[in-house]
Short mmCIF file of C-alpha atoms (C1' of nucleotides) in Angstrom, two decimals:
data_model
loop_
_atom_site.label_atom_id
_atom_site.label_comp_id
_atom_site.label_asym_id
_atom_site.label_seq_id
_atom_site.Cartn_x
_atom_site.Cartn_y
_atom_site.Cartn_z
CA UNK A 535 -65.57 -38.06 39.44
CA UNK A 536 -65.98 -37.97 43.20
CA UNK A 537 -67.85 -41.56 43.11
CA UNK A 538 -64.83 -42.81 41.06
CA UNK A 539 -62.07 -41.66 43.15
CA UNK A 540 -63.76 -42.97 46.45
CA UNK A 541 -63.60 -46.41 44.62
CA UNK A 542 -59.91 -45.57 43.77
CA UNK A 543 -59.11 -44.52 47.58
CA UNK A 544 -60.67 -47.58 48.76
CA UNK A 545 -58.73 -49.79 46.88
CA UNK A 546 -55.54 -48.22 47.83
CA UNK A 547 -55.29 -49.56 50.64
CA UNK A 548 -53.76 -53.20 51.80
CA UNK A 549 -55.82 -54.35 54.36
CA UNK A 550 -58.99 -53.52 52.46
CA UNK A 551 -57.71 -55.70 49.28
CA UNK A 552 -57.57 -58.37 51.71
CA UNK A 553 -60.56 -58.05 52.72
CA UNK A 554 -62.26 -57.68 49.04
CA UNK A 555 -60.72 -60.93 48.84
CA UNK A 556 -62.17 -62.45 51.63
CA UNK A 557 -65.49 -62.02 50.62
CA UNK A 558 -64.48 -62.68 47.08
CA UNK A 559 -63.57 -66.27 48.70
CA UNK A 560 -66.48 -67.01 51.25
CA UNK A 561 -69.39 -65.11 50.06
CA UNK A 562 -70.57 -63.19 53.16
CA UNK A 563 -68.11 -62.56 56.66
CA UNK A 564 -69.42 -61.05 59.56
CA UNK A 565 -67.00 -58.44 60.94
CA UNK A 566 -65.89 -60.08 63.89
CA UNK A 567 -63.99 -62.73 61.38
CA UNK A 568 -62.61 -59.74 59.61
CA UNK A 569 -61.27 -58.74 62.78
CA UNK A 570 -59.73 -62.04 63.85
CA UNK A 571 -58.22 -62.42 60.04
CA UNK A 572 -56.55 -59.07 59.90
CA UNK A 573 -55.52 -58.81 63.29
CA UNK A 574 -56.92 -55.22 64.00
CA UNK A 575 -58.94 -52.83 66.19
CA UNK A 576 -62.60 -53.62 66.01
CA UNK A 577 -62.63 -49.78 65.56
CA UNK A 578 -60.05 -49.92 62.38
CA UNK A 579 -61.95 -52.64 60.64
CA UNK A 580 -65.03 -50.99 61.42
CA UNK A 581 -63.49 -48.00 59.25
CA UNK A 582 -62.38 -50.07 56.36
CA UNK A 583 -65.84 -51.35 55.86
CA UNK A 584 -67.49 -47.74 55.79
CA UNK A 585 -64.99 -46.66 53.50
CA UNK A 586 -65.88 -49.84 51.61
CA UNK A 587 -69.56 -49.46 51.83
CA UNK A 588 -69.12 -45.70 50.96
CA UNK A 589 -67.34 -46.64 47.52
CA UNK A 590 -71.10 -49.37 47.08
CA UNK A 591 -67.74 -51.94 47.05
CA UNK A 592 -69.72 -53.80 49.71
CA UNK A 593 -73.23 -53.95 51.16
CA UNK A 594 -73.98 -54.91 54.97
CA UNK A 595 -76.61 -57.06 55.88
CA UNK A 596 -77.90 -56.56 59.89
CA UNK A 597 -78.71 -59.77 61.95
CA UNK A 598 -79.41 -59.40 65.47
CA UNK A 599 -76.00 -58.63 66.87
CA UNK A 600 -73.77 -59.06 63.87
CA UNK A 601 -73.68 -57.70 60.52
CA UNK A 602 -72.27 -59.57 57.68
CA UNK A 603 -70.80 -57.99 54.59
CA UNK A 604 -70.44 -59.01 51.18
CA UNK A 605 -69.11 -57.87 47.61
CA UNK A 606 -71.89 -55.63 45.78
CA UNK A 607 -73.50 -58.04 43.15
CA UNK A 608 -73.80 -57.02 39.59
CA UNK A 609 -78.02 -56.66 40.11
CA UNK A 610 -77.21 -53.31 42.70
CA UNK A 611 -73.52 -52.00 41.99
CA UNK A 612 -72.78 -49.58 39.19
CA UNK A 613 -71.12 -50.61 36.64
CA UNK A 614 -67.56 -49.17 37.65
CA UNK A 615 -67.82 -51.22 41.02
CA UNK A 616 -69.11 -54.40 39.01
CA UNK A 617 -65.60 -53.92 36.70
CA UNK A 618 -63.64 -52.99 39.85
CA UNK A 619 -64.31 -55.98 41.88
CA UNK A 620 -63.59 -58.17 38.62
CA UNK A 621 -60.43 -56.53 38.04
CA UNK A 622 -58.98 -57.06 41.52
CA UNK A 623 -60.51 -60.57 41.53
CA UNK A 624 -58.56 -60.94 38.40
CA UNK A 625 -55.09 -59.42 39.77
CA UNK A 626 -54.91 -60.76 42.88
CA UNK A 627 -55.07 -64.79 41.82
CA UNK A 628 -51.57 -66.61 43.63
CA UNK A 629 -50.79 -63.48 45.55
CA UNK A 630 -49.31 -65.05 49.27
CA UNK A 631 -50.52 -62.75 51.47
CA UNK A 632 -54.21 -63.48 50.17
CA UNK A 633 -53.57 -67.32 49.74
CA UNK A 634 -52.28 -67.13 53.60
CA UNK A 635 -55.29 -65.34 54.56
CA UNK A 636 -57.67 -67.53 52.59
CA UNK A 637 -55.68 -70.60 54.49
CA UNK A 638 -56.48 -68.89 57.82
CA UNK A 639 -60.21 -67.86 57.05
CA UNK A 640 -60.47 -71.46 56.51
CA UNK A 641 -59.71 -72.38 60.02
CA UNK A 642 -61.05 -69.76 61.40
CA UNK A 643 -64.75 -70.60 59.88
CA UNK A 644 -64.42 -74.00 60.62
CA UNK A 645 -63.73 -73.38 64.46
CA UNK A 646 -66.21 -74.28 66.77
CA UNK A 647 -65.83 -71.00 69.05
CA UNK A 648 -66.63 -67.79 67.80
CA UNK A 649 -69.69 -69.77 65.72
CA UNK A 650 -72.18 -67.10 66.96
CA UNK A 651 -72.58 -65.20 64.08
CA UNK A 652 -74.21 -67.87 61.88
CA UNK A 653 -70.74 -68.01 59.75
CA UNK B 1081 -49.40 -57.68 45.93
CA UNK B 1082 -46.75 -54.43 45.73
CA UNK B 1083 -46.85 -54.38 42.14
CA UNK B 1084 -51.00 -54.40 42.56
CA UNK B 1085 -50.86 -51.74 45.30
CA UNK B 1086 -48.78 -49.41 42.97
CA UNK B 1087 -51.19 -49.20 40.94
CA UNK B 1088 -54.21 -48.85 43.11
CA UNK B 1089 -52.52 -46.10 45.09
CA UNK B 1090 -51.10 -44.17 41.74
CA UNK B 1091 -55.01 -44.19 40.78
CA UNK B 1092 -55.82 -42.31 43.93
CA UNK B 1093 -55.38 -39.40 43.10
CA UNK B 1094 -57.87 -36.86 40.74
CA UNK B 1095 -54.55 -35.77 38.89
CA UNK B 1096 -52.90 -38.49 38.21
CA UNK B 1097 -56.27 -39.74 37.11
CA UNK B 1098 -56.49 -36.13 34.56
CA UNK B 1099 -53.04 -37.12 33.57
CA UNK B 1100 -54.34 -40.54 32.24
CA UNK B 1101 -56.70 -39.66 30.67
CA UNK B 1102 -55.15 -36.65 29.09
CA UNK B 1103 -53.19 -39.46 27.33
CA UNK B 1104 -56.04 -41.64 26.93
CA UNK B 1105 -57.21 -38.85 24.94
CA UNK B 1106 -54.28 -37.53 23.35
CA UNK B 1107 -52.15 -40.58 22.99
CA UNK B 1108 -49.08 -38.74 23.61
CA UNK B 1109 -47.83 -35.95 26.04
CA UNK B 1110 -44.94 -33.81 27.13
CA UNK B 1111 -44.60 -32.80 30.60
CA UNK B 1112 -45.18 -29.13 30.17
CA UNK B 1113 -48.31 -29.82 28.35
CA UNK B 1114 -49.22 -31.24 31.23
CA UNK B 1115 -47.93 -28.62 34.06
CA UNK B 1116 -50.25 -26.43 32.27
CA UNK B 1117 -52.85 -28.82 31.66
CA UNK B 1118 -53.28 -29.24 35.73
CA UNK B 1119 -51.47 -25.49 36.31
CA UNK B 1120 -49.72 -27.56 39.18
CA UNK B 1121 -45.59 -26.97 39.94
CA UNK B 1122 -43.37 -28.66 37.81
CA UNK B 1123 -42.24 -30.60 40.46
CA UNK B 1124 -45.60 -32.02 41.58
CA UNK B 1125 -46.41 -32.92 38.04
CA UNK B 1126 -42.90 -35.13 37.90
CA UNK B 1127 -43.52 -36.33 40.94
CA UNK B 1128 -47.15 -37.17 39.40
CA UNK B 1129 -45.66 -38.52 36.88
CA UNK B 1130 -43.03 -41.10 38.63
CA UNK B 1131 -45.61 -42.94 40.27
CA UNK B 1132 -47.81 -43.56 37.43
CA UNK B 1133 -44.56 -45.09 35.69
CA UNK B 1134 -43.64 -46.55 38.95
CA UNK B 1135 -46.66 -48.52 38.79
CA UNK B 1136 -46.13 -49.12 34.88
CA UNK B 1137 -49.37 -47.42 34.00
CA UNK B 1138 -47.18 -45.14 31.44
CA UNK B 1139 -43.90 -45.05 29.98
CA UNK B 1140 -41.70 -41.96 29.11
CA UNK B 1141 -39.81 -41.43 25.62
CA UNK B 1142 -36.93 -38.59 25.78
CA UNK B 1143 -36.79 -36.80 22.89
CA UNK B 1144 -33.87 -34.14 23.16
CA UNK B 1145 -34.80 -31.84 26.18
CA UNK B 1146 -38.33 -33.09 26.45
CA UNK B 1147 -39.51 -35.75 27.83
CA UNK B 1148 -43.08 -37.29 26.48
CA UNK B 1149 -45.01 -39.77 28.64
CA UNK B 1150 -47.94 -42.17 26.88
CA UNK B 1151 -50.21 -44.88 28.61
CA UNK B 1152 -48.29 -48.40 28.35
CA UNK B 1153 -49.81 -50.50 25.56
CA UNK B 1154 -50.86 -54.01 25.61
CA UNK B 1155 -47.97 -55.17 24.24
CA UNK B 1156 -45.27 -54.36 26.84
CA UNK B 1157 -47.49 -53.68 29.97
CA UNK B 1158 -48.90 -56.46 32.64
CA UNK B 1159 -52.45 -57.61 32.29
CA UNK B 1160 -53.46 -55.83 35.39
CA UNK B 1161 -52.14 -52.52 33.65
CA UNK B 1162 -54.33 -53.10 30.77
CA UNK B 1163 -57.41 -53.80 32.65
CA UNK B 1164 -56.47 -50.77 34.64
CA UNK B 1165 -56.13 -48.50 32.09
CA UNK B 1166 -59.35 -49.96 30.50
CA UNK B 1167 -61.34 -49.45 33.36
CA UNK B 1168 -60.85 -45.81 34.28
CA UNK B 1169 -61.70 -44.98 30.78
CA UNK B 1170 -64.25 -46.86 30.72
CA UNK B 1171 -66.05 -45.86 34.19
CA UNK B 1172 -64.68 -41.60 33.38
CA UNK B 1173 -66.58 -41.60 30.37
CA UNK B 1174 -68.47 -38.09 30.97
CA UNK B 1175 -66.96 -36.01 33.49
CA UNK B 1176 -66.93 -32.94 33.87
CA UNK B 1177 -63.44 -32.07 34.93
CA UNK B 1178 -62.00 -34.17 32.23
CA UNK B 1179 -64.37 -33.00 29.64
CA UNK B 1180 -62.81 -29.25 31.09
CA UNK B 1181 -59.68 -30.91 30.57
CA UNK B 1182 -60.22 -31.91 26.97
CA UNK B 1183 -61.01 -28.97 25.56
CA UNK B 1184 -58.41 -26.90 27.52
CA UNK B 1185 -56.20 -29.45 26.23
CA UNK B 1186 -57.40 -28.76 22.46
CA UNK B 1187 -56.24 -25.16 22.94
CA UNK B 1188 -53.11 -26.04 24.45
CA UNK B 1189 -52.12 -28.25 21.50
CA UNK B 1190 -52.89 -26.36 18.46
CA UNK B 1191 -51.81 -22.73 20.12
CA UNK B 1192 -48.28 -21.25 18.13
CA UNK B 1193 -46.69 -21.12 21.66
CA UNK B 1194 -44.65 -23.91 23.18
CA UNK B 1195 -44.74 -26.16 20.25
CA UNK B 1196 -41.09 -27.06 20.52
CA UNK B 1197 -42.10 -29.99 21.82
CA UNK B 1198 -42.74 -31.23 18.74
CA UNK B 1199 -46.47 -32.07 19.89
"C1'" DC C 1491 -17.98 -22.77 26.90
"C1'" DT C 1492 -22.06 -20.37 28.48
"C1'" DC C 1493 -26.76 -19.58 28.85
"C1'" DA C 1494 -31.54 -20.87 28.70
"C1'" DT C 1495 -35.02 -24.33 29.00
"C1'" DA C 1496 -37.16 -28.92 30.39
"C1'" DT C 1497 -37.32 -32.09 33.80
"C1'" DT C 1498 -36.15 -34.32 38.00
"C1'" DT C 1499 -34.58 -34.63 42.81
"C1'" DC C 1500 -34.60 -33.00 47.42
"C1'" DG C 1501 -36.20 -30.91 51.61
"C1'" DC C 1502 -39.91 -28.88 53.82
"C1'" DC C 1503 -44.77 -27.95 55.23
"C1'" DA C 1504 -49.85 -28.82 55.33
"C1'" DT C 1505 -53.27 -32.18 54.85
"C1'" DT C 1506 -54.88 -36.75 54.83
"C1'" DT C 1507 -55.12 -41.19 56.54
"C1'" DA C 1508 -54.48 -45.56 59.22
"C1'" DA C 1509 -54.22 -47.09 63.64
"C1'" DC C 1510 -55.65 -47.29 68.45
"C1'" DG C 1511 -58.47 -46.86 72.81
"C1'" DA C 1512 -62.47 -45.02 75.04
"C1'" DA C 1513 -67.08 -44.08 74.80
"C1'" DT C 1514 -71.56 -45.00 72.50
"C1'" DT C 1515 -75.22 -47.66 70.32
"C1'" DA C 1516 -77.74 -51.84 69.49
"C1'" DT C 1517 -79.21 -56.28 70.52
"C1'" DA C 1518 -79.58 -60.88 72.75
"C1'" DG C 1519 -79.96 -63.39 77.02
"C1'" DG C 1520 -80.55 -63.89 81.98
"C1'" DC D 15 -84.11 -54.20 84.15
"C1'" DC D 16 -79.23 -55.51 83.90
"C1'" DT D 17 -75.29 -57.53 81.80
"C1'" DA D 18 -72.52 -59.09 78.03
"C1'" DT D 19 -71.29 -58.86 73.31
"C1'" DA D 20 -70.96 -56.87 68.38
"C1'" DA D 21 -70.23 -53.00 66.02
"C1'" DT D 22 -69.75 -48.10 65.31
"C1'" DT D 23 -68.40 -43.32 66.40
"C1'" DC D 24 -65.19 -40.09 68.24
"C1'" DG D 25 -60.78 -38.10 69.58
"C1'" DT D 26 -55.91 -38.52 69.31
"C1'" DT D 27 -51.44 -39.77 67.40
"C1'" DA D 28 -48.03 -41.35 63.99
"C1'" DA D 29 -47.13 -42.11 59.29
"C1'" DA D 30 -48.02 -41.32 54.44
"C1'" DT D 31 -49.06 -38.10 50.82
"C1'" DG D 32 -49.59 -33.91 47.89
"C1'" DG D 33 -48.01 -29.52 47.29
"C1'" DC D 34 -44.28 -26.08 46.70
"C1'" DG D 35 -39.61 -23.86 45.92
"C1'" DA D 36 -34.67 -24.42 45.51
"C1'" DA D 37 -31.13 -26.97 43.71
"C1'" DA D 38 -29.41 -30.38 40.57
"C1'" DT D 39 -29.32 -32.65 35.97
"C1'" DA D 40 -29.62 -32.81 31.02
"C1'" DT D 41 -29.81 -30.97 26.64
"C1'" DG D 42 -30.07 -27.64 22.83
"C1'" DA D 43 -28.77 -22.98 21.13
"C1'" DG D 44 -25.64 -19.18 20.63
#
DNA sequence: CTCATATTTCGCCATTTAACGAATTATAGG
DNA sequence: CCTATAATTCGTTAAATGGCGAAATATGAG
């Protein structure tokens, strides 16, 4: 039960969808682009993504300075995640908030500063 | 994305999640089966009980002074509802609490006492 | 009508949680 | 070594949430 419910927890929570969907969208995001997409303390982020990584929602990868999450893949998430991640894929398709951030990640990728962390 | 967070947030919590699948299980349900299913104030369990309709995961049928809640079916409920509902039963297959629950449940149903609820 | 029962609504309190800033850790570059 | 930057941890504060009891609502029974 208690694995469960700290999926449930972590998706009950706004700024965490949006960032589900992020990674949904590019693949891999290093956490300062999370930071300049949500608009939030580096410290606050930082939270989301333990929660996150607590739930085995996401899995960090380290590289030299940075560290770049992603959405658990269906070889090393449990079942429940694998199903969890589909079903918010599938429910969040033309939601605005998500299309606006997806609009912004866009530019913000494609900037030249901030390139630093590989992408 | 409100109607998506309504549900995500009505699944974060262990009772709500008891009460679902209490249904899941029992297909239908009366409130005080229910207060003593989770021995939790009547209040709390309506309160419980709102937010799960709130966020369409279950619908309520009056019947006289009773009031008798069941999971929303895949005729009348949003895709996201059904893949909702199919999820948590799917990922709370063998749990302890709710396997607890299911048999306490059992009891409650076929005992003589409070069966004016017609259930 | 009056009373009892089932449920909900409301107001309150305790706990949890999201947010921040400051301090800490880790790493790359000078 | 020293500095700058990325990220996390920690402590605090404000808001949200779960719990209860009391009061209100609704309905059936006498």
């Amino acid at each position: 039960m208690l694995p469960f419910m700290n999926i449930t927890k972590a998706l009950a929570d706004e700024s965490r969808i949006r960032i589900l969907m992020a990674l949904h969208q590019s693949g891999e995001l290093c956490v300062c682009h999370l930071i300049d997409l949500l608009e939030l303390a580096p410290s606050t982020v930082s939270k989301h993504l333990f929660l996150l990584k607590n739930a085995r929602l996401v899995v960090a990868r380290k590289d030299g300075r940075w560290v770049h999450y992603r959405l658990n893949d269906r070889k090393s998430a449990p079942q429940t995640v694998v199903d969890a991640l589909a079903w918010v894929a599938r429910s969040i398709t033309d939601d605005s908030v998500v299309e606006a951030d997806r609009q912004r990640l866009d530019h913000l990728l494609t900037a030249p500063l901030k390139a630093g962390c590989g992408s």
